[in-house]
Tab-separated table of C-alpha atoms in Angstrom:
chain	number	residue	atom	x	y	z
A	1	ALA	CA	18.435	-26.596	-30.136
A	2	LEU	CA	20.186	-25.130	-33.139
A	3	LEU	CA	17.883	-26.810	-35.679
A	4	THR	CA	14.873	-25.491	-33.701
A	5	ALA	CA	16.314	-21.961	-33.586
A	6	CYS	CA	16.853	-21.997	-37.372
A	7	PHE	CA	13.319	-23.394	-37.843
A	8	LEU	CA	11.882	-20.495	-35.716
A	9	GLN	CA	14.128	-17.920	-37.343
A	10	THR	CA	12.524	-18.523	-40.748
A	11	ARG	CA	9.073	-17.759	-39.205
A	12	ILE	CA	9.955	-14.300	-37.807
A	13	PRO	CA	9.221	-11.277	-39.935
A	14	HIS	CA	12.157	-9.359	-41.364
A	15	ARG	CA	12.283	-5.730	-40.363
A	16	PHE	CA	12.699	-4.315	-43.949
A	17	THR	CA	10.221	-6.387	-45.903
A	18	GLY	CA	7.713	-7.171	-43.051
A	19	LYS	CA	7.468	-10.693	-44.227
A	20	THR	CA	8.994	-13.925	-42.965
A	21	PRO	CA	11.565	-15.801	-45.069
A	22	TYR	CA	9.127	-18.704	-45.121
A	23	GLU	CA	6.454	-16.345	-46.572
A	24	LEU	CA	8.840	-15.057	-49.265
A	25	TRP	CA	9.850	-18.584	-50.213
A	26	LYS	CA	6.430	-20.350	-50.142
A	27	GLY	CA	4.144	-17.355	-50.949
A	28	TYR	CA	1.916	-17.632	-47.937
A	29	LYS	CA	2.159	-17.092	-44.175
A	30	PRO	CA	3.230	-19.982	-41.982
A	31	SER	CA	0.864	-21.553	-39.437
A	32	LEU	CA	2.210	-20.941	-35.906
A	33	LYS	CA	-0.448	-22.940	-34.030
A	34	TYR	CA	1.687	-26.050	-33.737
A	35	LEU	CA	4.600	-24.289	-32.062
A	36	LYS	CA	5.502	-25.640	-28.555
A	37	VAL	CA	7.757	-24.699	-25.729
A	38	TRP	CA	11.247	-26.114	-26.247
A	39	GLY	CA	12.522	-28.418	-23.453
A	40	CYS	CA	9.065	-29.128	-21.947
A	41	LEU	CA	7.903	-32.543	-20.798
A	42	ALA	CA	5.774	-34.571	-23.228
A	43	LYS	CA	3.852	-37.783	-22.906
A	44	VAL	CA	4.492	-39.603	-26.228
A	45	MET	CA	2.080	-42.260	-27.259
A	46	LEU	CA	3.798	-45.605	-27.899
A	47	PRO	CA	3.694	-47.023	-31.456
A	48	ASP	CA	1.239	-49.874	-31.873
A	49	PRO	CA	3.850	-52.732	-31.966
A	50	LYS	CA	5.219	-51.451	-28.578
A	51	LYS	CA	1.924	-51.101	-26.768
A	52	ARG	CA	0.839	-53.567	-24.182
A	53	LYS	CA	-2.547	-54.582	-22.798
A	54	ILE	CA	-1.339	-53.905	-19.336
A	55	GLY	CA	1.060	-51.013	-18.514
A	56	PHE	CA	1.709	-47.542	-19.649
A	57	LYS	CA	0.597	-46.369	-23.010
A	58	THR	CA	2.946	-43.345	-22.984
A	59	SER	CA	6.565	-42.548	-22.402
A	60	ASP	CA	8.045	-39.460	-20.708
A	61	CYS	CA	10.030	-37.469	-23.277
A	62	LEU	CA	11.664	-34.081	-23.656
A	63	PHE	CA	10.546	-31.945	-26.534
A	64	ILE	CA	13.718	-31.064	-28.628
A	65	GLY	CA	12.335	-29.705	-31.839
A	66	TYR	CA	10.472	-30.329	-35.086
A	67	ALA	CA	10.966	-33.099	-37.609
A	68	GLU	CA	12.663	-32.049	-40.829
A	69	ASN	CA	10.752	-34.050	-43.460
A	70	SER	CA	7.322	-34.385	-41.866
A	71	ALA	CA	4.759	-32.515	-39.590
A	72	ALA	CA	5.935	-34.354	-36.540
A	73	TYR	CA	7.824	-33.380	-33.409
A	74	ARG	CA	11.124	-34.657	-32.106
A	75	PHE	CA	11.624	-35.944	-28.610
A	76	LEU	CA	14.349	-37.392	-26.381
A	77	VAL	CA	13.180	-40.387	-24.452
A	78	LEU	CA	13.745	-39.739	-20.767
A	79	GLN	CA	11.880	-42.640	-19.116
A	80	SER	CA	10.258	-45.708	-20.651
A	81	ASP	CA	9.991	-49.433	-20.017
A	82	VAL	CA	9.479	-50.136	-23.646
A	83	LEU	CA	11.651	-47.615	-25.569
A	84	SER	CA	15.392	-47.181	-25.045
A	85	CYS	CA	16.305	-44.124	-22.883
A	86	ASN	CA	18.279	-41.249	-24.485
A	87	THR	CA	16.949	-42.087	-28.007
A	88	ILE	CA	15.256	-39.622	-30.376
A	89	VAL	CA	11.717	-40.318	-31.454
A	90	GLU	CA	9.615	-38.530	-34.057
A	91	THR	CA	5.805	-38.586	-33.710
A	92	LYS	CA	2.663	-36.452	-33.830
A	93	ASN	CA	0.768	-38.560	-31.196
A	94	VAL	CA	1.717	-36.594	-28.046
A	95	ASP	CA	0.375	-34.600	-25.061
A	96	PHE	CA	2.532	-31.618	-24.144
A	97	LEU	CA	3.045	-30.435	-20.545
A	98	GLU	CA	4.307	-27.004	-21.465
A	99	ASN	CA	4.743	-25.826	-17.870
A	100	VAL	CA	6.919	-28.786	-16.800
A	101	PHE	CA	10.602	-28.729	-17.513
A	102	PRO	CA	12.313	-32.029	-16.413
A	103	LEU	CA	15.890	-30.753	-16.891
A	104	LYS	CA	15.432	-27.387	-15.231
A	105	VAL	CA	18.164	-26.718	-12.696
A	106	GLU	CA	17.173	-24.574	-9.689
A	107	SER	CA	19.080	-21.305	-9.287
A	108	LYS	CA	21.013	-20.500	-6.132
A	109	ARG	CA	18.340	-17.844	-5.228
A	110	ASP	CA	15.595	-20.456	-5.429
A	111	ILE	CA	17.543	-22.844	-3.198
A	112	LEU	CA	18.285	-20.105	-0.588
A	113	ARG	CA	14.637	-19.075	-0.480
A	114	LYS	CA	13.643	-22.602	0.589
């Protein structure tokens, strides 16, 4: 979460200069179209050596941030019959479900309303 916060902080405009730290460093505005909701569910495509003819082609993962040295995303594997659970995977081949949060805990108000 801390790495993602730092990543996003460099893409927020500074109030005095009106430019982002990224823009001051690189000389051009950053693209924000690849930003995703932190903590959402993602269906990560399995790498070719792990794919099977019969069975699931994706694994359920939790989006935890952005890769440092590439244009990929980082995920925590939640459920998979091929990949080890609770491992971190970096990939670009993914479908995001940005409205689903697998680790969300219901508040007491929500529980009482039911």
